């Protein structure tokens, strides 16, 4: 590890450029021409697919095979889903769910249940 | 600030509230990590301002600690953030006509901002660019604020933030339900379930998002090519293709 400031600034610049590149690619590619037909129909279906994948991604570190078996996560997601389908109030669903989850993990409720 | 732009800002503020609560603990974790690795706190906001990528920054700290070379930094970052290329693909239309802020909107396209932009409808076409800009810049500032807090205070205070980042999971769940109500086709959700579960089983947790988006896109393309084309041939002429924005 080197703590030379210049080295760290160069690394920051490289990582920043690489990150921006991944975000800019489609806009550079299709700046002047329309994307092919195939791609533009896909384009419409990407947001719903990616959002559900982001939910699944949030569960990537859950240990399904050991206590508490992902129950706090699944329980809270079910509660958020139920509440949202019922009230359709985004803030209510999100904050009730988060508060519930924080209580569940900080008080370790499910570990007590599973003994 | 005029009456109208003020309500635009307030509306953006309300929309980004869950991201605020999610980015503060996540940003703090990053700042805390960087400071813990022996770097001056000033580098935390610096990286958050110019890089602005959650997973990317965490991995950058790990690479710093491992003494990686510049090429490794570049390649790893490209791979970790490659999923963002898919995000832009579905925003080409939405970002056309947003004006001068377009470059910044592209720069600031994180998972969370993408999720908000694809699910939130701008009040009208004229204020679209401004509204998107507010959302993007607010999210960005939460991230910077979080990383400063983490680097400066993280080691001093003992905050009970455990579980707070679940706010982002809950946000994605709610936005997925909203997409479900708006969508014509249920197929993207089936594609996501398939691709997500396959990727969870096969790939490491850090790689699963990129690969699942890639696999899911392939599934969508196959469906478009073989199933939808078939349907259209059989049900012409009443089957008209919807080109409109569904949101």
mmCIF file with all atom_site columns, N, CA and C in Angstrom, chain A residues 10-28, chain B residues 23 46-60 63 70 72-88 103-111 140 143:
data_model
loop_
_atom_site.group_PDB
_atom_site.id
_atom_site.type_symbol
_atom_site.label_atom_id
_atom_site.label_alt_id
_atom_site.label_comp_id
_atom_site.label_asym_id
_atom_site.label_entity_id
_atom_site.label_seq_id
_atom_site.pdbx_PDB_ins_code
_atom_site.Cartn_x
_atom_site.Cartn_y
_atom_site.Cartn_z
_atom_site.occupancy
_atom_site.B_iso_or_equiv
_atom_site.pdbx_formal_charge
_atom_site.auth_seq_id
_atom_site.auth_comp_id
_atom_site.auth_asym_id
_atom_site.auth_atom_id
_atom_site.pdbx_PDB_model_num
ATOM 1   N N  . UNK A 1 10  ? -4.312  9.576  -9.110  1.00 0.00 ? 10  UNK A N  1
ATOM 2   C CA . UNK A 1 10  ? -4.308  8.921  -10.425 1.00 0.00 ? 10  UNK A CA 1
ATOM 3   C C  . UNK A 1 10  ? -5.282  7.743  -10.413 1.00 0.00 ? 10  UNK A C  1
ATOM 4   N N  . UNK A 1 11  ? -5.259  6.955  -9.332  1.00 0.00 ? 11  UNK A N  1
ATOM 5   C CA . UNK A 1 11  ? -6.179  5.818  -9.224  1.00 0.00 ? 11  UNK A CA 1
ATOM 6   C C  . UNK A 1 11  ? -7.628  6.298  -9.241  1.00 0.00 ? 11  UNK A C  1
ATOM 7   N N  . UNK A 1 12  ? -7.898  7.368  -8.474  1.00 0.00 ? 12  UNK A N  1
ATOM 8   C CA . UNK A 1 12  ? -9.256  7.923  -8.462  1.00 0.00 ? 12  UNK A CA 1
ATOM 9   C C  . UNK A 1 12  ? -9.678  8.333  -9.873  1.00 0.00 ? 12  UNK A C  1
ATOM 10  N N  . UNK A 1 13  ? -8.773  8.969  -10.609 1.00 0.00 ? 13  UNK A N  1
ATOM 11  C CA . UNK A 1 13  ? -9.088  9.411  -11.967 1.00 0.00 ? 13  UNK A CA 1
ATOM 12  C C  . UNK A 1 13  ? -9.382  8.212  -12.869 1.00 0.00 ? 13  UNK A C  1
ATOM 13  N N  . UNK A 1 14  ? -8.572  7.153  -12.761 1.00 0.00 ? 14  UNK A N  1
ATOM 14  C CA . UNK A 1 14  ? -8.763  5.966  -13.598 1.00 0.00 ? 14  UNK A CA 1
ATOM 15  C C  . UNK A 1 14  ? -10.112 5.304  -13.294 1.00 0.00 ? 14  UNK A C  1
ATOM 16  N N  . UNK A 1 15  ? -10.406 5.129  -12.009 1.00 0.00 ? 15  UNK A N  1
ATOM 17  C CA . UNK A 1 15  ? -11.672 4.489  -11.629 1.00 0.00 ? 15  UNK A CA 1
ATOM 18  C C  . UNK A 1 15  ? -12.856 5.369  -12.053 1.00 0.00 ? 15  UNK A C  1
ATOM 19  N N  . UNK A 1 16  ? -12.709 6.693  -11.906 1.00 0.00 ? 16  UNK A N  1
ATOM 20  C CA . UNK A 1 16  ? -13.786 7.612  -12.303 1.00 0.00 ? 16  UNK A CA 1
ATOM 21  C C  . UNK A 1 16  ? -14.040 7.524  -13.806 1.00 0.00 ? 16  UNK A C  1
ATOM 22  N N  . UNK A 1 17  ? -12.958 7.518  -14.598 1.00 0.00 ? 17  UNK A N  1
ATOM 23  C CA . UNK A 1 17  ? -13.102 7.443  -16.055 1.00 0.00 ? 17  UNK A CA 1
ATOM 24  C C  . UNK A 1 17  ? -13.741 6.123  -16.478 1.00 0.00 ? 17  UNK A C  1
ATOM 25  N N  . UNK A 1 18  ? -13.286 5.023  -15.873 1.00 0.00 ? 18  UNK A N  1
ATOM 26  C CA . UNK A 1 18  ? -13.831 3.708  -16.224 1.00 0.00 ? 18  UNK A CA 1
ATOM 27  C C  . UNK A 1 18  ? -15.316 3.650  -15.882 1.00 0.00 ? 18  UNK A C  1
ATOM 28  N N  . UNK A 1 19  ? -15.694 4.195  -14.720 1.00 0.00 ? 19  UNK A N  1
ATOM 29  C CA . UNK A 1 19  ? -17.100 4.191  -14.321 1.00 0.00 ? 19  UNK A CA 1
ATOM 30  C C  . UNK A 1 19  ? -17.941 5.016  -15.294 1.00 0.00 ? 19  UNK A C  1
ATOM 31  N N  . UNK A 1 20  ? -17.438 6.222  -15.635 1.00 0.00 ? 20  UNK A N  1
ATOM 32  C CA . UNK A 1 20  ? -18.183 7.079  -16.556 1.00 0.00 ? 20  UNK A CA 1
ATOM 33  C C  . UNK A 1 20  ? -18.316 6.418  -17.927 1.00 0.00 ? 20  UNK A C  1
ATOM 34  N N  . UNK A 1 21  ? -17.254 5.726  -18.346 1.00 0.00 ? 21  UNK A N  1
ATOM 35  C CA . UNK A 1 21  ? -17.288 5.061  -19.649 1.00 0.00 ? 21  UNK A CA 1
ATOM 36  C C  . UNK A 1 21  ? -18.445 4.059  -19.728 1.00 0.00 ? 21  UNK A C  1
ATOM 37  N N  . UNK A 1 22  ? -18.613 3.259  -18.654 1.00 0.00 ? 22  UNK A N  1
ATOM 38  C CA . UNK A 1 22  ? -19.681 2.252  -18.703 1.00 0.00 ? 22  UNK A CA 1
ATOM 39  C C  . UNK A 1 22  ? -21.053 2.926  -18.797 1.00 0.00 ? 22  UNK A C  1
ATOM 40  N N  . UNK A 1 23  ? -21.188 4.105  -18.203 1.00 0.00 ? 23  UNK A N  1
ATOM 41  C CA . UNK A 1 23  ? -22.486 4.785  -18.226 1.00 0.00 ? 23  UNK A CA 1
ATOM 42  C C  . UNK A 1 23  ? -22.724 5.502  -19.549 1.00 0.00 ? 23  UNK A C  1
ATOM 43  N N  . UNK A 1 24  ? -21.626 5.921  -20.205 1.00 0.00 ? 24  UNK A N  1
ATOM 44  C CA . UNK A 1 24  ? -21.772 6.740  -21.412 1.00 0.00 ? 24  UNK A CA 1
ATOM 45  C C  . UNK A 1 24  ? -21.893 5.916  -22.694 1.00 0.00 ? 24  UNK A C  1
ATOM 46  N N  . UNK A 1 25  ? -21.435 4.654  -22.652 1.00 0.00 ? 25  UNK A N  1
ATOM 47  C CA . UNK A 1 25  ? -21.373 3.839  -23.870 1.00 0.00 ? 25  UNK A CA 1
ATOM 48  C C  . UNK A 1 25  ? -22.652 3.871  -24.725 1.00 0.00 ? 25  UNK A C  1
ATOM 49  N N  . UNK A 1 26  ? -23.830 3.556  -24.157 1.00 0.00 ? 26  UNK A N  1
ATOM 50  C CA . UNK A 1 26  ? -25.009 3.520  -25.035 1.00 0.00 ? 26  UNK A CA 1
ATOM 51  C C  . UNK A 1 26  ? -25.345 4.881  -25.642 1.00 0.00 ? 26  UNK A C  1
ATOM 52  N N  . UNK A 1 27  ? -25.075 5.945  -24.899 1.00 0.00 ? 27  UNK A N  1
ATOM 53  C CA . UNK A 1 27  ? -25.394 7.288  -25.411 1.00 0.00 ? 27  UNK A CA 1
ATOM 54  C C  . UNK A 1 27  ? -24.446 7.691  -26.535 1.00 0.00 ? 27  UNK A C  1
ATOM 55  N N  . UNK A 1 28  ? -23.180 7.265  -26.440 1.00 0.00 ? 28  UNK A N  1
ATOM 56  C CA . UNK A 1 28  ? -22.222 7.553  -27.494 1.00 0.00 ? 28  UNK A CA 1
ATOM 57  C C  . UNK A 1 28  ? -22.580 6.747  -28.744 1.00 0.00 ? 28  UNK A C  1
ATOM 58  N N  . UNK B 2 23  ? -28.240 5.815  1.348   1.00 0.00 ? 23  UNK B N  1
ATOM 59  C CA . UNK B 2 23  ? -26.887 6.262  0.999   1.00 0.00 ? 23  UNK B CA 1
ATOM 60  C C  . UNK B 2 23  ? -26.100 6.751  2.208   1.00 0.00 ? 23  UNK B C  1
ATOM 61  N N  . UNK B 2 46  ? -13.698 13.007 -2.058  1.00 0.00 ? 46  UNK B N  1
ATOM 62  C CA . UNK B 2 46  ? -13.091 13.162 -3.383  1.00 0.00 ? 46  UNK B CA 1
ATOM 63  C C  . UNK B 2 46  ? -13.508 12.013 -4.303  1.00 0.00 ? 46  UNK B C  1
ATOM 64  N N  . UNK B 2 47  ? -13.393 10.787 -3.785  1.00 0.00 ? 47  UNK B N  1
ATOM 65  C CA . UNK B 2 47  ? -13.771 9.622  -4.591  1.00 0.00 ? 47  UNK B CA 1
ATOM 66  C C  . UNK B 2 47  ? -15.279 9.598  -4.822  1.00 0.00 ? 47  UNK B C  1
ATOM 67  N N  . UNK B 2 48  ? -16.047 9.998  -3.805  1.00 0.00 ? 48  UNK B N  1
ATOM 68  C CA . UNK B 2 48  ? -17.502 9.983  -3.960  1.00 0.00 ? 48  UNK B CA 1
ATOM 69  C C  . UNK B 2 48  ? -17.982 11.022 -4.962  1.00 0.00 ? 48  UNK B C  1
ATOM 70  N N  . UNK B 2 49  ? -17.254 12.149 -5.055  1.00 0.00 ? 49  UNK B N  1
ATOM 71  C CA . UNK B 2 49  ? -17.639 13.179 -6.023  1.00 0.00 ? 49  UNK B CA 1
ATOM 72  C C  . UNK B 2 49  ? -17.330 12.700 -7.441  1.00 0.00 ? 49  UNK B C  1
ATOM 73  N N  . UNK B 2 50  ? -16.127 12.183 -7.654  1.00 0.00 ? 50  UNK B N  1
ATOM 74  C CA . UNK B 2 50  ? -15.693 11.921 -9.028  1.00 0.00 ? 50  UNK B CA 1
ATOM 75  C C  . UNK B 2 50  ? -15.979 10.508 -9.531  1.00 0.00 ? 50  UNK B C  1
ATOM 76  N N  . UNK B 2 51  ? -16.010 9.539  -8.624  1.00 0.00 ? 51  UNK B N  1
ATOM 77  C CA . UNK B 2 51  ? -16.295 8.168  -9.080  1.00 0.00 ? 51  UNK B CA 1
ATOM 78  C C  . UNK B 2 51  ? -17.787 7.901  -8.974  1.00 0.00 ? 51  UNK B C  1
ATOM 79  N N  . UNK B 2 52  ? -18.336 8.069  -7.768  1.00 0.00 ? 52  UNK B N  1
ATOM 80  C CA . UNK B 2 52  ? -19.761 7.898  -7.507  1.00 0.00 ? 52  UNK B CA 1
ATOM 81  C C  . UNK B 2 52  ? -20.300 6.556  -7.988  1.00 0.00 ? 52  UNK B C  1
ATOM 82  N N  . UNK B 2 53  ? -19.794 5.492  -7.380  1.00 0.00 ? 53  UNK B N  1
ATOM 83  C CA . UNK B 2 53  ? -20.295 4.152  -7.667  1.00 0.00 ? 53  UNK B CA 1
ATOM 84  C C  . UNK B 2 53  ? -20.118 3.323  -6.399  1.00 0.00 ? 53  UNK B C  1
ATOM 85  N N  . UNK B 2 54  ? -21.203 2.868  -5.830  1.00 0.00 ? 54  UNK B N  1
ATOM 86  C CA . UNK B 2 54  ? -21.157 2.161  -4.549  1.00 0.00 ? 54  UNK B CA 1
ATOM 87  C C  . UNK B 2 54  ? -20.207 0.987  -4.551  1.00 0.00 ? 54  UNK B C  1
ATOM 88  N N  . UNK B 2 55  ? -20.601 -0.075 -5.271  1.00 0.00 ? 55  UNK B N  1
ATOM 89  C CA . UNK B 2 55  ? -19.794 -1.287 -5.294  1.00 0.00 ? 55  UNK B CA 1
ATOM 90  C C  . UNK B 2 55  ? -18.400 -0.983 -5.824  1.00 0.00 ? 55  UNK B C  1
ATOM 91  N N  . UNK B 2 56  ? -18.316 -0.127 -6.838  1.00 0.00 ? 56  UNK B N  1
ATOM 92  C CA . UNK B 2 56  ? -17.039 0.228  -7.447  1.00 0.00 ? 56  UNK B CA 1
ATOM 93  C C  . UNK B 2 56  ? -16.065 0.819  -6.440  1.00 0.00 ? 56  UNK B C  1
ATOM 94  N N  . UNK B 2 57  ? -16.574 1.695  -5.563  1.00 0.00 ? 57  UNK B N  1
ATOM 95  C CA . UNK B 2 57  ? -15.694 2.331  -4.585  1.00 0.00 ? 57  UNK B CA 1
ATOM 96  C C  . UNK B 2 57  ? -15.246 1.363  -3.494  1.00 0.00 ? 57  UNK B C  1
ATOM 97  N N  . UNK B 2 58  ? -16.155 0.485  -3.076  1.00 0.00 ? 58  UNK B N  1
ATOM 98  C CA . UNK B 2 58  ? -15.789 -0.510 -2.069  1.00 0.00 ? 58  UNK B CA 1
ATOM 99  C C  . UNK B 2 58  ? -14.665 -1.396 -2.607  1.00 0.00 ? 58  UNK B C  1
ATOM 100 N N  . UNK B 2 59  ? -14.809 -1.800 -3.872  1.00 0.00 ? 59  UNK B N  1
ATOM 101 C CA . UNK B 2 59  ? -13.801 -2.672 -4.460  1.00 0.00 ? 59  UNK B CA 1
ATOM 102 C C  . UNK B 2 59  ? -12.489 -1.920 -4.669  1.00 0.00 ? 59  UNK B C  1
ATOM 103 N N  . UNK B 2 60  ? -12.589 -0.623 -4.979  1.00 0.00 ? 60  UNK B N  1
ATOM 104 C CA . UNK B 2 60  ? -11.378 0.187  -5.129  1.00 0.00 ? 60  UNK B CA 1
ATOM 105 C C  . UNK B 2 60  ? -10.572 0.195  -3.823  1.00 0.00 ? 60  UNK B C  1
ATOM 106 N N  . UNK B 2 63  ? -8.819  -3.067 -3.558  1.00 0.00 ? 63  UNK B N  1
ATOM 107 C CA . UNK B 2 63  ? -7.677  -3.119 -4.479  1.00 0.00 ? 63  UNK B CA 1
ATOM 108 C C  . UNK B 2 63  ? -6.521  -2.265 -3.973  1.00 0.00 ? 63  UNK B C  1
ATOM 109 N N  . UNK B 2 70  ? -2.612  -0.081 -11.930 1.00 0.00 ? 70  UNK B N  1
ATOM 110 C CA . UNK B 2 70  ? -3.622  0.741  -12.596 1.00 0.00 ? 70  UNK B CA 1
ATOM 111 C C  . UNK B 2 70  ? -4.507  -0.064 -13.546 1.00 0.00 ? 70  UNK B C  1
ATOM 112 N N  . UNK B 2 72  ? -5.335  -3.174 -13.330 1.00 0.00 ? 72  UNK B N  1
ATOM 113 C CA . UNK B 2 72  ? -6.296  -3.951 -12.549 1.00 0.00 ? 72  UNK B CA 1
ATOM 114 C C  . UNK B 2 72  ? -7.457  -3.084 -12.081 1.00 0.00 ? 72  UNK B C  1
ATOM 115 N N  . UNK B 2 73  ? -7.127  -1.846 -11.671 1.00 0.00 ? 73  UNK B N  1
ATOM 116 C CA . UNK B 2 73  ? -8.186  -0.915 -11.273 1.00 0.00 ? 73  UNK B CA 1
ATOM 117 C C  . UNK B 2 73  ? -9.140  -0.658 -12.430 1.00 0.00 ? 73  UNK B C  1
ATOM 118 N N  . UNK B 2 74  ? -8.577  -0.398 -13.615 1.00 0.00 ? 74  UNK B N  1
ATOM 119 C CA . UNK B 2 74  ? -9.398  -0.058 -14.780 1.00 0.00 ? 74  UNK B CA 1
ATOM 120 C C  . UNK B 2 74  ? -10.291 -1.239 -15.169 1.00 0.00 ? 74  UNK B C  1
ATOM 121 N N  . UNK B 2 75  ? -9.705  -2.430 -15.303 1.00 0.00 ? 75  UNK B N  1
ATOM 122 C CA . UNK B 2 75  ? -10.470 -3.588 -15.772 1.00 0.00 ? 75  UNK B CA 1
ATOM 123 C C  . UNK B 2 75  ? -11.550 -3.992 -14.761 1.00 0.00 ? 75  UNK B C  1
ATOM 124 N N  . UNK B 2 76  ? -11.166 -4.032 -13.472 1.00 0.00 ? 76  UNK B N  1
ATOM 125 C CA . UNK B 2 76  ? -12.139 -4.402 -12.447 1.00 0.00 ? 76  UNK B CA 1
ATOM 126 C C  . UNK B 2 76  ? -13.311 -3.422 -12.444 1.00 0.00 ? 76  UNK B C  1
ATOM 127 N N  . UNK B 2 77  ? -13.004 -2.129 -12.515 1.00 0.00 ? 77  UNK B N  1
ATOM 128 C CA . UNK B 2 77  ? -14.067 -1.119 -12.502 1.00 0.00 ? 77  UNK B CA 1
ATOM 129 C C  . UNK B 2 77  ? -14.991 -1.272 -13.704 1.00 0.00 ? 77  UNK B C  1
ATOM 130 N N  . UNK B 2 78  ? -14.390 -1.491 -14.880 1.00 0.00 ? 78  UNK B N  1
ATOM 131 C CA . UNK B 2 78  ? -15.207 -1.670 -16.084 1.00 0.00 ? 78  UNK B CA 1
ATOM 132 C C  . UNK B 2 78  ? -16.162 -2.845 -15.908 1.00 0.00 ? 78  UNK B C  1
ATOM 133 N N  . UNK B 2 79  ? -15.649 -3.964 -15.382 1.00 0.00 ? 79  UNK B N  1
ATOM 134 C CA . UNK B 2 79  ? -16.485 -5.155 -15.236 1.00 0.00 ? 79  UNK B CA 1
ATOM 135 C C  . UNK B 2 79  ? -17.580 -4.952 -14.189 1.00 0.00 ? 79  UNK B C  1
ATOM 136 N N  . UNK B 2 80  ? -17.198 -4.353 -13.043 1.00 0.00 ? 80  UNK B N  1
ATOM 137 C CA . UNK B 2 80  ? -18.164 -4.150 -11.969 1.00 0.00 ? 80  UNK B CA 1
ATOM 138 C C  . UNK B 2 80  ? -19.306 -3.235 -12.429 1.00 0.00 ? 80  UNK B C  1
ATOM 139 N N  . UNK B 2 81  ? -18.954 -2.222 -13.222 1.00 0.00 ? 81  UNK B N  1
ATOM 140 C CA . UNK B 2 81  ? -19.967 -1.224 -13.589 1.00 0.00 ? 81  UNK B CA 1
ATOM 141 C C  . UNK B 2 81  ? -20.567 -1.417 -14.975 1.00 0.00 ? 81  UNK B C  1
ATOM 142 N N  . UNK B 2 82  ? -20.208 -2.514 -15.623 1.00 0.00 ? 82  UNK B N  1
ATOM 143 C CA . UNK B 2 82  ? -20.701 -2.774 -16.976 1.00 0.00 ? 82  UNK B CA 1
ATOM 144 C C  . UNK B 2 82  ? -22.233 -2.771 -17.041 1.00 0.00 ? 82  UNK B C  1
ATOM 145 N N  . UNK B 2 83  ? -22.882 -3.154 -15.916 1.00 0.00 ? 83  UNK B N  1
ATOM 146 C CA . UNK B 2 83  ? -24.336 -3.187 -15.884 1.00 0.00 ? 83  UNK B CA 1
ATOM 147 C C  . UNK B 2 83  ? -24.930 -1.817 -16.186 1.00 0.00 ? 83  UNK B C  1
ATOM 148 N N  . UNK B 2 84  ? -24.160 -0.750 -15.878 1.00 0.00 ? 84  UNK B N  1
ATOM 149 C CA . UNK B 2 84  ? -24.665 0.596  -16.127 1.00 0.00 ? 84  UNK B CA 1
ATOM 150 C C  . UNK B 2 84  ? -24.894 0.855  -17.614 1.00 0.00 ? 84  UNK B C  1
ATOM 151 N N  . UNK B 2 85  ? -24.164 0.121  -18.469 1.00 0.00 ? 85  UNK B N  1
ATOM 152 C CA . UNK B 2 85  ? -24.380 0.269  -19.911 1.00 0.00 ? 85  UNK B CA 1
ATOM 153 C C  . UNK B 2 85  ? -25.793 -0.158 -20.283 1.00 0.00 ? 85  UNK B C  1
ATOM 154 N N  . UNK B 2 86  ? -26.309 -1.164 -19.578 1.00 0.00 ? 86  UNK B N  1
ATOM 155 C CA . UNK B 2 86  ? -27.676 -1.608 -19.843 1.00 0.00 ? 86  UNK B CA 1
ATOM 156 C C  . UNK B 2 86  ? -28.675 -0.545 -19.389 1.00 0.00 ? 86  UNK B C  1
ATOM 157 N N  . UNK B 2 87  ? -28.325 0.166  -18.324 1.00 0.00 ? 87  UNK B N  1
ATOM 158 C CA . UNK B 2 87  ? -29.226 1.205  -17.824 1.00 0.00 ? 87  UNK B CA 1
ATOM 159 C C  . UNK B 2 87  ? -29.433 2.285  -18.884 1.00 0.00 ? 87  UNK B C  1
ATOM 160 N N  . UNK B 2 88  ? -28.305 2.752  -19.448 1.00 0.00 ? 88  UNK B N  1
ATOM 161 C CA . UNK B 2 88  ? -28.384 3.809  -20.451 1.00 0.00 ? 88  UNK B CA 1
ATOM 162 C C  . UNK B 2 88  ? -29.243 3.392  -21.636 1.00 0.00 ? 88  UNK B C  1
ATOM 163 N N  . UNK B 2 103 ? -25.195 15.291 -19.783 1.00 0.00 ? 103 UNK B N  1
ATOM 164 C CA . UNK B 2 103 ? -23.894 14.705 -19.455 1.00 0.00 ? 103 UNK B CA 1
ATOM 165 C C  . UNK B 2 103 ? -23.838 14.350 -17.964 1.00 0.00 ? 103 UNK B C  1
ATOM 166 N N  . UNK B 2 104 ? -24.352 15.233 -17.120 1.00 0.00 ? 104 UNK B N  1
ATOM 167 C CA . UNK B 2 104 ? -24.345 14.957 -15.682 1.00 0.00 ? 104 UNK B CA 1
ATOM 168 C C  . UNK B 2 104 ? -25.267 13.785 -15.341 1.00 0.00 ? 104 UNK B C  1
ATOM 169 N N  . UNK B 2 105 ? -26.439 13.743 -15.973 1.00 0.00 ? 105 UNK B N  1
ATOM 170 C CA . UNK B 2 105 ? -27.378 12.639 -15.726 1.00 0.00 ? 105 UNK B CA 1
ATOM 171 C C  . UNK B 2 105 ? -26.738 11.300 -16.069 1.00 0.00 ? 105 UNK B C  1
ATOM 172 N N  . UNK B 2 106 ? -25.962 11.281 -17.155 1.00 0.00 ? 106 UNK B N  1
ATOM 173 C CA . UNK B 2 106 ? -25.280 10.045 -17.547 1.00 0.00 ? 106 UNK B CA 1
ATOM 174 C C  . UNK B 2 106 ? -24.206 9.707  -16.518 1.00 0.00 ? 106 UNK B C  1
ATOM 175 N N  . UNK B 2 107 ? -23.449 10.717 -16.109 1.00 0.00 ? 107 UNK B N  1
ATOM 176 C CA . UNK B 2 107 ? -22.400 10.509 -15.108 1.00 0.00 ? 107 UNK B CA 1
ATOM 177 C C  . UNK B 2 107 ? -22.973 9.957  -13.802 1.00 0.00 ? 107 UNK B C  1
ATOM 178 N N  . UNK B 2 108 ? -24.142 10.438 -13.415 1.00 0.00 ? 108 UNK B N  1
ATOM 179 C CA . UNK B 2 108 ? -24.678 10.141 -12.078 1.00 0.00 ? 108 UNK B CA 1
ATOM 180 C C  . UNK B 2 108 ? -25.624 8.941  -12.048 1.00 0.00 ? 108 UNK B C  1
ATOM 181 N N  . UNK B 2 109 ? -25.512 8.073  -13.063 1.00 0.00 ? 109 UNK B N  1
ATOM 182 C CA . UNK B 2 109 ? -26.473 6.980  -13.206 1.00 0.00 ? 109 UNK B CA 1
ATOM 183 C C  . UNK B 2 109 ? -26.127 5.770  -12.330 1.00 0.00 ? 109 UNK B C  1
ATOM 184 N N  . UNK B 2 110 ? -26.456 5.842  -11.052 1.00 0.00 ? 110 UNK B N  1
ATOM 185 C CA . UNK B 2 110 ? -26.241 4.694  -10.162 1.00 0.00 ? 110 UNK B CA 1
ATOM 186 C C  . UNK B 2 110 ? -27.469 3.781  -10.206 1.00 0.00 ? 110 UNK B C  1
ATOM 187 N N  . UNK B 2 111 ? -27.382 2.631  -9.542  1.00 0.00 ? 111 UNK B N  1
ATOM 188 C CA . UNK B 2 111 ? -28.521 1.702  -9.472  1.00 0.00 ? 111 UNK B CA 1
ATOM 189 C C  . UNK B 2 111 ? -29.765 2.421  -8.962  1.00 0.00 ? 111 UNK B C  1
ATOM 190 N N  . UNK B 2 140 ? -26.613 12.100 -5.433  1.00 0.00 ? 140 UNK B N  1
ATOM 191 C CA . UNK B 2 140 ? -25.160 12.269 -5.430  1.00 0.00 ? 140 UNK B CA 1
ATOM 192 C C  . UNK B 2 140 ? -24.688 12.945 -4.135  1.00 0.00 ? 140 UNK B C  1
ATOM 193 N N  . UNK B 2 143 ? -24.734 10.687 -1.101  1.00 0.00 ? 143 UNK B N  1
ATOM 194 C CA . UNK B 2 143 ? -23.613 9.747  -1.136  1.00 0.00 ? 143 UNK B CA 1
ATOM 195 C C  . UNK B 2 143 ? -22.322 10.426 -0.634  1.00 0.00 ? 143 UNK B C  1
#
